[in-house]
GROMACS .gro file of C-alpha atoms in nm:
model
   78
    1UNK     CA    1   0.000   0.000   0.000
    2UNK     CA    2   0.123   0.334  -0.065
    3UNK     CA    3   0.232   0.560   0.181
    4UNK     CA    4  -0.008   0.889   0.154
    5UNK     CA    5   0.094   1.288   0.212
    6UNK     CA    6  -0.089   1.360   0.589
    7UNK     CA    7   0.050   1.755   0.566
    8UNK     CA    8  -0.159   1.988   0.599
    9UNK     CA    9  -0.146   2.214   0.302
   10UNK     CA   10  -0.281   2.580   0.404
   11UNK     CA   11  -0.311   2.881   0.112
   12UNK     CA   12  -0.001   3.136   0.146
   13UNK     CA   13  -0.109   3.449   0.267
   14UNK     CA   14   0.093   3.778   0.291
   15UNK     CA   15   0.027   3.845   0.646
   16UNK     CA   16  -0.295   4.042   0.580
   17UNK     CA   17  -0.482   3.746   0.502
   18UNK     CA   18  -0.557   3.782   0.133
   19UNK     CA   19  -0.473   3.515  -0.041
   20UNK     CA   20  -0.187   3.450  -0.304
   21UNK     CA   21  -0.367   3.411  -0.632
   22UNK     CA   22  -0.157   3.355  -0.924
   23UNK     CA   23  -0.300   3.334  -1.290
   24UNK     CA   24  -0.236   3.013  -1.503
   25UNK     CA   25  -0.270   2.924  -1.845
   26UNK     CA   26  -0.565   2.697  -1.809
   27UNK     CA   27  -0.780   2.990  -1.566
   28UNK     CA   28  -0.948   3.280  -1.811
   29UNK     CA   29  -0.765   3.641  -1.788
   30UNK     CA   30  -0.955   3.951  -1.717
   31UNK     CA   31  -1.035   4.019  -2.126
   32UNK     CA   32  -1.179   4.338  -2.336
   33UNK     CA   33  -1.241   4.669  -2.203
   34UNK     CA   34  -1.285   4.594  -1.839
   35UNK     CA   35  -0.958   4.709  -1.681
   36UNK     CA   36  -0.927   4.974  -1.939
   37UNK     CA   37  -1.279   5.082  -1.814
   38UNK     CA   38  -1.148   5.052  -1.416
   39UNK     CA   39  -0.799   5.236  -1.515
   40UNK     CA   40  -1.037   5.557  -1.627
   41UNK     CA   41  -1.225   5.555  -1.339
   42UNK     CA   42  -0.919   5.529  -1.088
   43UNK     CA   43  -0.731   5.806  -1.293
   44UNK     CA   44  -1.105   5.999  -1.309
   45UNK     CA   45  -1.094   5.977  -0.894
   46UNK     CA   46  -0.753   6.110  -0.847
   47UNK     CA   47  -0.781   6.353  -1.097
   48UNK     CA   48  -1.081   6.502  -0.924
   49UNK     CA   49  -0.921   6.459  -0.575
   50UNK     CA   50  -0.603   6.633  -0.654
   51UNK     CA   51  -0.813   6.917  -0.827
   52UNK     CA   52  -1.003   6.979  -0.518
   53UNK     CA   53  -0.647   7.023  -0.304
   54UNK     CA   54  -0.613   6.699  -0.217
   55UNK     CA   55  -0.207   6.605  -0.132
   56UNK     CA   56  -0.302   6.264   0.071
   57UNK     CA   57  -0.465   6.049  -0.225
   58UNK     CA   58  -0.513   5.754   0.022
   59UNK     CA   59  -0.662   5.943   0.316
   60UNK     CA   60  -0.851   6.179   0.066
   61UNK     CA   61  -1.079   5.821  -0.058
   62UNK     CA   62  -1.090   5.698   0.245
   63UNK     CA   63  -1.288   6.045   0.368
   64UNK     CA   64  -1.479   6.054   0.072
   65UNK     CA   65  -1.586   5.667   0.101
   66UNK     CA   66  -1.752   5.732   0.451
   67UNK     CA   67  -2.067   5.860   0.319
   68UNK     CA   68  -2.171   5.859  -0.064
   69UNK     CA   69  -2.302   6.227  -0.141
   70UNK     CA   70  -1.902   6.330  -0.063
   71UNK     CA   71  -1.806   6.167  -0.412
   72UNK     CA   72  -2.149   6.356  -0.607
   73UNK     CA   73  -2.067   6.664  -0.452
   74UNK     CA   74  -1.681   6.644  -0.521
   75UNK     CA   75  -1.790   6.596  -0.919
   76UNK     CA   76  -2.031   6.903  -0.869
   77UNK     CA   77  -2.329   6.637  -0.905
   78UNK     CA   78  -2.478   6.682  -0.613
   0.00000   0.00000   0.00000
């Protein structure tokens, strides 16, 4: 009879607990527009932060995720 593996095999982690996730060939990439599309909206963000004053980018989206008419009334839509 064959001797079997008894480790325990646990998912890497980088100390935050996400998880390492690493693309192969055989799983489907992130295709078309999509991160194009998320790219513009990031750059849109910190374009509109930095306009406003903003020198903390980080601290600046973190203030403005608290409570959602911040973002509407940073883009004048609110």
């Amino acid at each position: 009879m064959p001797s079997q593996d008894t480790t325990i095999r646990r998912p890497r982690t980088n100390g935050n607990g996400a998880r390492h996730h690493q693309l192969t060939e055989e799983e489907p990439h992130p295709t078309g527009n999509a991160p194009r599309a998320m790219a513009t909206w990031r750059n849109l963000a910190i374009g509109a932060l930095r306009l406003t004053g903003a020198t903390n980018i980080a601290a600046a989206l973190r203030h403005n995720a608290r409570n959602a008419d911040r973002p509407l009334a940073l883009l004048g839509l609110k």
